[in-house]
Coordinates of C-alpha atoms and ligand atoms in Angstrom, one line a residue:
X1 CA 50.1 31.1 -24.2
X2 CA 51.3 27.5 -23.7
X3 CA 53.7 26.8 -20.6
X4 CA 54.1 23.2 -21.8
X5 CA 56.8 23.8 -24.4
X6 CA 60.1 23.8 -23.3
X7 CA 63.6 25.2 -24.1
X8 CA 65.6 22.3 -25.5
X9 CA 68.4 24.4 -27.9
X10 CA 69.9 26.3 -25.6
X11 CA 69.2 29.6 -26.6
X12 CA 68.7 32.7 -24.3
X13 CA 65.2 33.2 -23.1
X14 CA 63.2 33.4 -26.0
X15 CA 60.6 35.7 -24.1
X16 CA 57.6 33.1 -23.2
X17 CA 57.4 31.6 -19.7
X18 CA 56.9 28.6 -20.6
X19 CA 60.1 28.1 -22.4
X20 CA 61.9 30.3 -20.1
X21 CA 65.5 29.3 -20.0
X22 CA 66.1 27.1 -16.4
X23 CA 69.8 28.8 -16.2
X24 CA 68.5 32.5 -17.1
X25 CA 65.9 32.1 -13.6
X26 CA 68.9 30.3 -11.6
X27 CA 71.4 33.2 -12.2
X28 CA 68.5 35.7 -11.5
X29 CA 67.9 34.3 -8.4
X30 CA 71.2 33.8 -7.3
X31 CA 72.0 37.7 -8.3
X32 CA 68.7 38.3 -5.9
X33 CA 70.6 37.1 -3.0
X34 CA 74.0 38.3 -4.5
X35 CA 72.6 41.6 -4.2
X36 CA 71.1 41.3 -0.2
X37 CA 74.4 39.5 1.1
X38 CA 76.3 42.3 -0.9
X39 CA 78.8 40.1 -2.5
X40 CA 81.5 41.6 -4.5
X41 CA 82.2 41.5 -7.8
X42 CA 84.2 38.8 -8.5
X43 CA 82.2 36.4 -6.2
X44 CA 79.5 37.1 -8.7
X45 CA 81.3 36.0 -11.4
X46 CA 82.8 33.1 -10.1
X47 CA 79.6 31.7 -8.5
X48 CA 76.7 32.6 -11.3
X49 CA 78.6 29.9 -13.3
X50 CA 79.8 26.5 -13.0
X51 CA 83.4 25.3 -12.8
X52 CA 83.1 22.3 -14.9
X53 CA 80.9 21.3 -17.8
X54 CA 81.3 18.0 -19.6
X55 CA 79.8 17.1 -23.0
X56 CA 79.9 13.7 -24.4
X57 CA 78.5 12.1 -27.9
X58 CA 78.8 8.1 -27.0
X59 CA 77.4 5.8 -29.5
X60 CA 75.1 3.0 -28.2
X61 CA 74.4 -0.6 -29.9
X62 CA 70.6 -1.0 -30.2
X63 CA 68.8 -4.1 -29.6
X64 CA 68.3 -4.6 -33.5
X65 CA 72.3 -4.2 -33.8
X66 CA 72.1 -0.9 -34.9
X67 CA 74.1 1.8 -33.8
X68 CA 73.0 5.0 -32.6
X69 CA 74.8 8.3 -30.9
X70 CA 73.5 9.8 -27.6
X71 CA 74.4 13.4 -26.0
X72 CA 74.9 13.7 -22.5
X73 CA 76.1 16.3 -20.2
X74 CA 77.6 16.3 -16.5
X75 CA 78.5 19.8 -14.7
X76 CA 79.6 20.4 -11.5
X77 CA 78.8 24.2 -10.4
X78 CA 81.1 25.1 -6.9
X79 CA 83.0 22.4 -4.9
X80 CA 83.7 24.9 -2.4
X81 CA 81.7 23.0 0.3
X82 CA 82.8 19.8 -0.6
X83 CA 82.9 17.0 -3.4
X84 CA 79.8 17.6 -6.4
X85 CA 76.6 15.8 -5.7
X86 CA 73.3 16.0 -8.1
X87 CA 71.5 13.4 -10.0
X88 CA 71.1 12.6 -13.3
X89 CA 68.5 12.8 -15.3
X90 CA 66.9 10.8 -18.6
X91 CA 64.6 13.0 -20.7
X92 CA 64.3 14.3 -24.3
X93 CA 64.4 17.6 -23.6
X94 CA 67.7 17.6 -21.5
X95 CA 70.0 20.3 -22.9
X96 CA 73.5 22.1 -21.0
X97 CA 71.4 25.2 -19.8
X98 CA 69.0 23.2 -18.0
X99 CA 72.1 20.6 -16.5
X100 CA 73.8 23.9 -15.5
X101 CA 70.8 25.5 -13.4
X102 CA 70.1 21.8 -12.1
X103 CA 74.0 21.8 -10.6
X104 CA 73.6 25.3 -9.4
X105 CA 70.5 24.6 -7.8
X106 CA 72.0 21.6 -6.2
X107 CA 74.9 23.9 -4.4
X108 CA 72.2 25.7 -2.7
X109 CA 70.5 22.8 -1.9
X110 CA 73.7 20.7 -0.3
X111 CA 74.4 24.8 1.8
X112 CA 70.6 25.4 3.1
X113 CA 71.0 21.9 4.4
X114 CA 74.4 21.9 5.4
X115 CA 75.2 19.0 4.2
X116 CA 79.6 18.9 2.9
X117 CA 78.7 19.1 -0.5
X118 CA 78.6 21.1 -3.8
X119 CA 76.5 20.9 -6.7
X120 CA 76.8 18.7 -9.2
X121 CA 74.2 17.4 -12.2
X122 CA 74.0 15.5 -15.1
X123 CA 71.7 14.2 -17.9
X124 CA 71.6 12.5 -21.5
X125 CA 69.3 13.6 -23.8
X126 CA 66.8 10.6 -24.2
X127 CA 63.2 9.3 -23.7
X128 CA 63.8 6.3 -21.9
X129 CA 60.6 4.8 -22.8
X130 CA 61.6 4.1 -25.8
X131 CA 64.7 2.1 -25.3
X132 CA 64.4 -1.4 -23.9
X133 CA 65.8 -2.5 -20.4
X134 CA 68.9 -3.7 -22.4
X135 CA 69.7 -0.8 -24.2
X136 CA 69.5 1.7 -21.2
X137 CA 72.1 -0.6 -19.4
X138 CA 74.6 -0.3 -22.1
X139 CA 73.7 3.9 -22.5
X140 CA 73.8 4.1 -18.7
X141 CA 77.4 1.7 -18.6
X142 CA 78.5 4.2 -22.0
X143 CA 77.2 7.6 -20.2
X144 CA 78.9 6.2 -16.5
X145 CA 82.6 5.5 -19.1
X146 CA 82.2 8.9 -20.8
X147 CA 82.2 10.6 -17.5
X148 CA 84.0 8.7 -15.0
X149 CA 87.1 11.3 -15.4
X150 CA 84.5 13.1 -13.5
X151 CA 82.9 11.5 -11.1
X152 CA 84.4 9.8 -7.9
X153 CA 83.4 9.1 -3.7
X154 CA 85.4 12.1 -3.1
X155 CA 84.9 14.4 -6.4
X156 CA 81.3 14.1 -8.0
X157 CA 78.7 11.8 -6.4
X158 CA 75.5 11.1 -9.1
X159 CA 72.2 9.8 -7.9
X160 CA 68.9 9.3 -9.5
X161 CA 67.1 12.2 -11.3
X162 CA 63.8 11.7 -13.7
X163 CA 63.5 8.9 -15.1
X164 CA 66.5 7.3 -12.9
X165 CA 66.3 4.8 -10.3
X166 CA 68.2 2.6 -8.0
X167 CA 69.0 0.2 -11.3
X168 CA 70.4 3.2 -12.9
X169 CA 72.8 3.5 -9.9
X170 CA 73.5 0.0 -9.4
X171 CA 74.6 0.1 -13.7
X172 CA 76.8 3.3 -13.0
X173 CA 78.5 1.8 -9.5
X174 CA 79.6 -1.1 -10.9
X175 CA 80.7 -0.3 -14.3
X176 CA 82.8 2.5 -12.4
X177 CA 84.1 -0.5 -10.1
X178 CA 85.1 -2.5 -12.7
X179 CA 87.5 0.5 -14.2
X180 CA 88.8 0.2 -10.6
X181 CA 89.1 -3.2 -10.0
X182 CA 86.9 -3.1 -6.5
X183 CA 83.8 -2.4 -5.4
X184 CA 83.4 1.3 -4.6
X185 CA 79.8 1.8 -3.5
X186 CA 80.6 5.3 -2.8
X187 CA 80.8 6.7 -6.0
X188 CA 76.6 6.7 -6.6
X189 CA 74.0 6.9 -4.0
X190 CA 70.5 5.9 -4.5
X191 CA 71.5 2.5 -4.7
X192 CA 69.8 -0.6 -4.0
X193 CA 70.1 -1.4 -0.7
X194 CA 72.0 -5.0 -1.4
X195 CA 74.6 -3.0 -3.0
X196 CA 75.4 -0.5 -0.5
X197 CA 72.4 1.8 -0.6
X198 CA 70.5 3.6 2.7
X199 CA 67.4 2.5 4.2
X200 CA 64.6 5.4 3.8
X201 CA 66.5 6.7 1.0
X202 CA 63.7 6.0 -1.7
X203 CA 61.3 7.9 0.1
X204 CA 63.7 10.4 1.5
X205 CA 62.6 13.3 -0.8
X206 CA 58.9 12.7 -0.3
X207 CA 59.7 12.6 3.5
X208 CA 62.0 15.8 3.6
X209 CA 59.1 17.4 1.9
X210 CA 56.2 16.1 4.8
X211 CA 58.8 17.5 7.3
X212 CA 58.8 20.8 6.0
X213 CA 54.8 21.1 5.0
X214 CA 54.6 20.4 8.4
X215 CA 55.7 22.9 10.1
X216 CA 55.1 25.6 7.2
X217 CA 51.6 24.7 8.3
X218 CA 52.3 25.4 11.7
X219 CA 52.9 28.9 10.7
X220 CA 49.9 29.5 8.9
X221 CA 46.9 28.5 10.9
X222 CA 46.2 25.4 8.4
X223 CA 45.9 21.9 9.9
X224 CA 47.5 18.7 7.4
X225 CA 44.7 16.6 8.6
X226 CA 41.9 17.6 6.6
X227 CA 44.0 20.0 4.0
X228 CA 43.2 19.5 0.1
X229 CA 46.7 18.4 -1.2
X230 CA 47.3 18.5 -5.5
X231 CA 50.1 16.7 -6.5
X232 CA 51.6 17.4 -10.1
X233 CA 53.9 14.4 -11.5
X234 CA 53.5 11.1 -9.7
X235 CA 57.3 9.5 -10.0
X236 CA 59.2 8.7 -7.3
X237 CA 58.6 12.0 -5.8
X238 CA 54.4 13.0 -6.2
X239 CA 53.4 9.4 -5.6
X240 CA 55.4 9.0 -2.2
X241 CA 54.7 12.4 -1.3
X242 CA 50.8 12.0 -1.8
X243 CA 50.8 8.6 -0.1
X244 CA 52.4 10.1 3.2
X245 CA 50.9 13.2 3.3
X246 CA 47.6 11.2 3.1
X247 CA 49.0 9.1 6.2
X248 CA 48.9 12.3 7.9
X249 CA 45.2 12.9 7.4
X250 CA 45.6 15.1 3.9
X251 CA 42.8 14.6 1.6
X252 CA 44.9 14.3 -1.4
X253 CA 42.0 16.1 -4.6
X254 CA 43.9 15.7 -7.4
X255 CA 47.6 14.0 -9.1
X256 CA 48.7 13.9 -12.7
X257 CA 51.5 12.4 -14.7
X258 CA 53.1 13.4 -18.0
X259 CA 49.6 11.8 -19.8
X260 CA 47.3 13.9 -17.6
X261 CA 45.6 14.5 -14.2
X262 CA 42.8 12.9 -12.0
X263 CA 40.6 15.1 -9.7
X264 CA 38.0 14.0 -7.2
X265 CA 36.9 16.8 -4.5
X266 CA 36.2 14.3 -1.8
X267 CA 39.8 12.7 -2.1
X268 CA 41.9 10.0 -3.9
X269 CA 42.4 7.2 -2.4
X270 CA 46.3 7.3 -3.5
X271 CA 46.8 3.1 -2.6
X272 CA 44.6 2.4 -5.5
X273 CA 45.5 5.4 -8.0
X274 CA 49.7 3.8 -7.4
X275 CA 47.6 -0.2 -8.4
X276 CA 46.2 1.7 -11.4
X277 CA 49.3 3.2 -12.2
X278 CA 51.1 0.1 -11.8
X279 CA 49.2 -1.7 -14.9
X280 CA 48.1 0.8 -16.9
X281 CA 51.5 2.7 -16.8
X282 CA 49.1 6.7 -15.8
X283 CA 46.9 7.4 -13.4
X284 CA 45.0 8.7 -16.4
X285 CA 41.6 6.7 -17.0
X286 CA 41.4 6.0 -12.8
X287 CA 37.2 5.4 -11.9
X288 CA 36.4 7.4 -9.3
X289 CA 37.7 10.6 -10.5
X290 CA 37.3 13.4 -13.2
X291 CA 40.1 13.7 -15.8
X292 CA 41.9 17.6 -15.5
X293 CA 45.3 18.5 -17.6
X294 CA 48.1 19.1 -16.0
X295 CA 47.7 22.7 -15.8
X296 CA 44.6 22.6 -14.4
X297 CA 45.7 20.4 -11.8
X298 CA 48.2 23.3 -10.7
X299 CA 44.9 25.7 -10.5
X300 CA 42.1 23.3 -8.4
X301 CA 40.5 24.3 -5.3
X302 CA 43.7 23.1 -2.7
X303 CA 45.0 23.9 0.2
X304 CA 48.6 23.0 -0.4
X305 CA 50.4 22.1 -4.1
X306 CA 53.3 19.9 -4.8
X307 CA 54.5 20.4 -8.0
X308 CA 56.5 16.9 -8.4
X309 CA 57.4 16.9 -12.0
X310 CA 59.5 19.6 -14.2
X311 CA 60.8 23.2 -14.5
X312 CA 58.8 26.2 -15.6
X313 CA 55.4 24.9 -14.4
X314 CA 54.3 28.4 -12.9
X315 CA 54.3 30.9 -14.7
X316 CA 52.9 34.3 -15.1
X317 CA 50.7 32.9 -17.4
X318 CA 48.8 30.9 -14.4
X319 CA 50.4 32.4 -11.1
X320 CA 48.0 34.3 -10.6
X321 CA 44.9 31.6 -10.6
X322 CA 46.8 29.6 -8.3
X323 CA 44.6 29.0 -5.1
X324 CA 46.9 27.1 -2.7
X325 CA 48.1 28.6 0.4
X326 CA 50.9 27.0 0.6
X327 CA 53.2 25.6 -2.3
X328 CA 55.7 22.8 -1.3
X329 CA 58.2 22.1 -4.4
X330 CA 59.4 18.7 -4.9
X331 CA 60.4 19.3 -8.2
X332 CA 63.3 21.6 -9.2
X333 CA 62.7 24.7 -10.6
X334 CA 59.4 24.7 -11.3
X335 CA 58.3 28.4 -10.0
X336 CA 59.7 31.1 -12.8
X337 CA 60.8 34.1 -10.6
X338 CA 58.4 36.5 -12.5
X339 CA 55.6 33.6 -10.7
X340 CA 57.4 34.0 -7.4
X341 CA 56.6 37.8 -7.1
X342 CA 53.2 37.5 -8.3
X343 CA 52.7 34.7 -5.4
X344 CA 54.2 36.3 -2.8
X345 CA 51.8 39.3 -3.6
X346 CA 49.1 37.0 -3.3
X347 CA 50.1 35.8 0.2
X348 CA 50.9 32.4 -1.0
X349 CA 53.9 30.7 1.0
X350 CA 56.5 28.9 -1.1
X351 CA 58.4 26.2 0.3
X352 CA 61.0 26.4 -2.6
X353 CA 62.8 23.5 -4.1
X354 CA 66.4 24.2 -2.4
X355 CA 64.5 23.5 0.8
X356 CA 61.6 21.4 0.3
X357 CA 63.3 18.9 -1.8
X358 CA 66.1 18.9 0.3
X359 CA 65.2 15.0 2.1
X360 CA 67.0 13.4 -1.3
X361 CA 70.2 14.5 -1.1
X362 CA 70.0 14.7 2.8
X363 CA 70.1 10.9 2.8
X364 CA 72.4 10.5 -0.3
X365 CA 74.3 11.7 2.4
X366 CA 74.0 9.8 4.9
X367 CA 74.0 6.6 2.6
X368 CA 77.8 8.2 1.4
X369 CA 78.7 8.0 5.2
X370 CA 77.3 4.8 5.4
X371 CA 79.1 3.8 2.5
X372 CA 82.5 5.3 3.8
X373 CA 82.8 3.1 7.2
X374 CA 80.7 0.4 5.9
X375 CA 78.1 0.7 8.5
X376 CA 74.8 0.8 7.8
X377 CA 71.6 2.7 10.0
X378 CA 68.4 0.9 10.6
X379 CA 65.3 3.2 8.6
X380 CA 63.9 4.7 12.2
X381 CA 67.6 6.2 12.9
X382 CA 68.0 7.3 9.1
X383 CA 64.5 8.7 9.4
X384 CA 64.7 10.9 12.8
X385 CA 68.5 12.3 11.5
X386 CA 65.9 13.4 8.2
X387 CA 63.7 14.7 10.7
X388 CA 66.5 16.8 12.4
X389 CA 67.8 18.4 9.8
X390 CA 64.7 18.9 7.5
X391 CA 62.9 20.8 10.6
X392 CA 66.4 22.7 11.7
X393 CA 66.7 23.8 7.8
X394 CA 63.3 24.8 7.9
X395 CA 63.5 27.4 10.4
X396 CA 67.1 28.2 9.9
X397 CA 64.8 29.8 6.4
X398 CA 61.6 31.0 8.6
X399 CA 63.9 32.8 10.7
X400 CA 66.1 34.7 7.8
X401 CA 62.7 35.3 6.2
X402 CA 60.9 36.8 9.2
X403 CA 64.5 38.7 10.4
X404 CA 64.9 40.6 7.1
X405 CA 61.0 40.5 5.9
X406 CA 61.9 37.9 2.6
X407 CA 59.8 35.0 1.2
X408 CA 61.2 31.7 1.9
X409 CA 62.4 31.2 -1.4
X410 CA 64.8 34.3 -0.9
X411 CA 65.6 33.7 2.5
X412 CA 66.7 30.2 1.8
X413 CA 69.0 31.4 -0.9
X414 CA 70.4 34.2 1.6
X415 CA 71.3 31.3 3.8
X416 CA 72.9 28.7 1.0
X417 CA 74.4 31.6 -0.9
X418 CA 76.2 32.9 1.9
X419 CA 77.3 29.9 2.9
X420 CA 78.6 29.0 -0.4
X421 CA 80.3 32.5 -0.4
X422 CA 82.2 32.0 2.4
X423 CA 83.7 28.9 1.8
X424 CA 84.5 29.7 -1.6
X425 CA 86.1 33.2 -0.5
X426 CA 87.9 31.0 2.5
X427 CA 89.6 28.9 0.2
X428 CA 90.8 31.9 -1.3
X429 CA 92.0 31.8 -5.3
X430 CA 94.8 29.3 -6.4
X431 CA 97.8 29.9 -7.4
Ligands
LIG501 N1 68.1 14.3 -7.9 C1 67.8 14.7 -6.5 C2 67.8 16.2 -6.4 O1 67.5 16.9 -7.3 C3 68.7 14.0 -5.5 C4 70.2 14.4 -5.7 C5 71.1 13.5 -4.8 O2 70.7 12.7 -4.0 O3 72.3 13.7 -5.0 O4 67.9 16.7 -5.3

């Protein structure tokens, strides 16, 4: 059975993990913690979907003069909490189920973190490696147009996604200033720093995630110096995440990118895979180190796993050859819940994504604040406040999970969903 092939037409689960529909496990899990809070009815309803979904055809002019017509999406799930915040993501496989998970998934993620936010998410349906630098300004300057009824410092906040980056933001925040007239840095974060972004903010998610293996660790015996890290997907994400977990005396066996994996028992050294990377565009072909797939990556002899790349990645199709102790997800979504119970059976603890990929929108924030009085942190003070709240969120979860006998992944929903709950039943219905 493959668990490569993804959904991409928006069609109900079709049966096989692999292609298991993102929005199908979302709900599920949501209705998990539904089910343990006790929330009523109508709270179901109103939070297992999102309150806005925008679809948008917008033609682009191609390099050769040609014209050609894009999709894109951009959905914002619960603003209970506070304006919509979520990336936004380039890829071919994009489709509205897998937007509408990613927004969902980023409510939960702004709660467990308390951070004033909802969730928010978009993505256009394109493989940006095959467009030149040129024509992804004018889709990204199209895309930012077609949904700028949307977006806004105090409505819908984007940031970068996969296959997004600080350009991507810098394109969006000032095509949306010049509709305005002024320069509203707010209205993106993820920016480049001349522009109004954060210091620490492009390795904040790699960061958030150290913070948390760290103390997970703590709890299970395991010491980071010396553990045998794999790292699935080496973007923005894996490669930081490798390099600083290294820095902390991890021995990191084994990365991969969308090409395929590298493996060397004794330890990558990560400095030189990210050189090798640089010129030949995958760490695929690296001396030193034998060549794995990317699911065999997520199966090598480790002590900890970071999947860093897409959804569905385990499965029950694999789940149960998984020999990690502890999984840290810096993706989103890339444990199906049928994998999460056969995990937790095994003993394996899951940081889950809502948590342990937290450290990116954690400093979105604080770069919005920054942003807002025009008065920007130095990268010790921006890292320390990541520290605070990435070790309080931490064991805001352990607790939950220890208090009512939960995995993490459970308890961490418990925590966001309730808080999402309340503020949404607070606000009460309008009219
Ligand atoms: N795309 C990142 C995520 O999935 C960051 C979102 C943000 O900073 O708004 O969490």
């Amino acid at each position: 059975m493959t668990t490569m092939i993804r959904n991409d037409n928006q069609q109900p689960n079709v049966g096989m993990e692999g292609r298991r529909n993102p929005y199908d496990s979302a709900v599920e899990q949501f209705m998990q913690a539904a089910d343990i809070l006790g929330l009523d009815e109508g709270l179901r309803q109103v939070l297992s979907q999102p309150k806005r979904e925008l679809i948008v055809h917008f033609p682009v002019r191609m390099d050769d003069n040609s014209m050609k017509v894009f999709t894109g999406f951009r959905v914002q799930h619960n603003v209970a909490r506070g304006p919509a915040k979520g990336g936004i993501r380039y890829h071919q496989d994009v489709s509205l189920d897998e937007v509408k998970a990613l927004a969902m998934w980023m409510s939960w993620k702004c709660a467990v973190v308390g951070i004033p936010y909802g969730g928010g998410k978009g993505g256009v349906i394109v493989d940006p490696k095959k467009l030149s630098i040129t024509e992804l300004e004018r889709l990204t300057r199209r895309y930012a147009t077609e949904i700028s009824m949307l977006i806004g410092p105090y409505q819908d906040i984007p940031a970068p996604d996969v296959n997004t980056n600080s350009q991507t933001m810098a394109w969006i925040m000032d095509t949306f200033s010049q509709h305005h007239g002024y320069s509203i840095p707010g209205v993106v974060t993820g920016k480049p720093l001349s522009i109004g972004g954060s210091a620490g903010r492009n390795e904040a998610t790699a960061r958030g995630l150290l913070f948390v293996v760290r103390e997970a660790v703590k709890h299970t015996g395991l010491s980071l110096s010396g553990a045998r890290v794999a790292v699935q997907g080496f973007g923005n994400a894996g490669a930081i995440a490798a390099r600083l977990l290294k820095q902390d005396g991890a021995i990191i066996v084994a990365v991969s990118d969308t090409q395929g994996g590298i493996y060397n028992k004794n330890g990558l050294d990560v400095a030189s895979v990210l050189r090798w990377k640089e010129e030949h565009g995958t760490v695929k072909g690296f001396h030193d180190a034998e060549a794995i797939s990317n699911e065999q990556l997520l199966e090598v002899d480790c002590d900890i796993l970071v999947p860093a790349a897409l959804e569905n990645q385990i499965t029950v199709s694999n789940a149960d050859r998984i020999k990690a102790k502890i999984i840290g997800e810096a993706a989103n979504g890339p444990t199906t819940p049928e994998a999460d119970r056969i995990l937790h059976a095994k003993g394996i603890i899951v940081l889950p994504d809502i948590l342990a990929n937290a450290g990116g929108v954690t400093v979105s924030y604080f770069e919005w604040v920054q942003d807002i009085q025009s008065y920007f942190w130095t990268e010790q003070e921006v890292n320390e406040r990541l520290e605070r709240v990435m070790v309080k969120s931490f064991n805001d979860v352990y607790k939950i999970a220890q208090d009512k006998n939960l995995d993490m992944r459970t308890a961490a929903y418990v925590l966001a969903v309730g808080r999402v709950a309340e503020a949404t039943k607070l606000r009460g219905i309008y009219p």
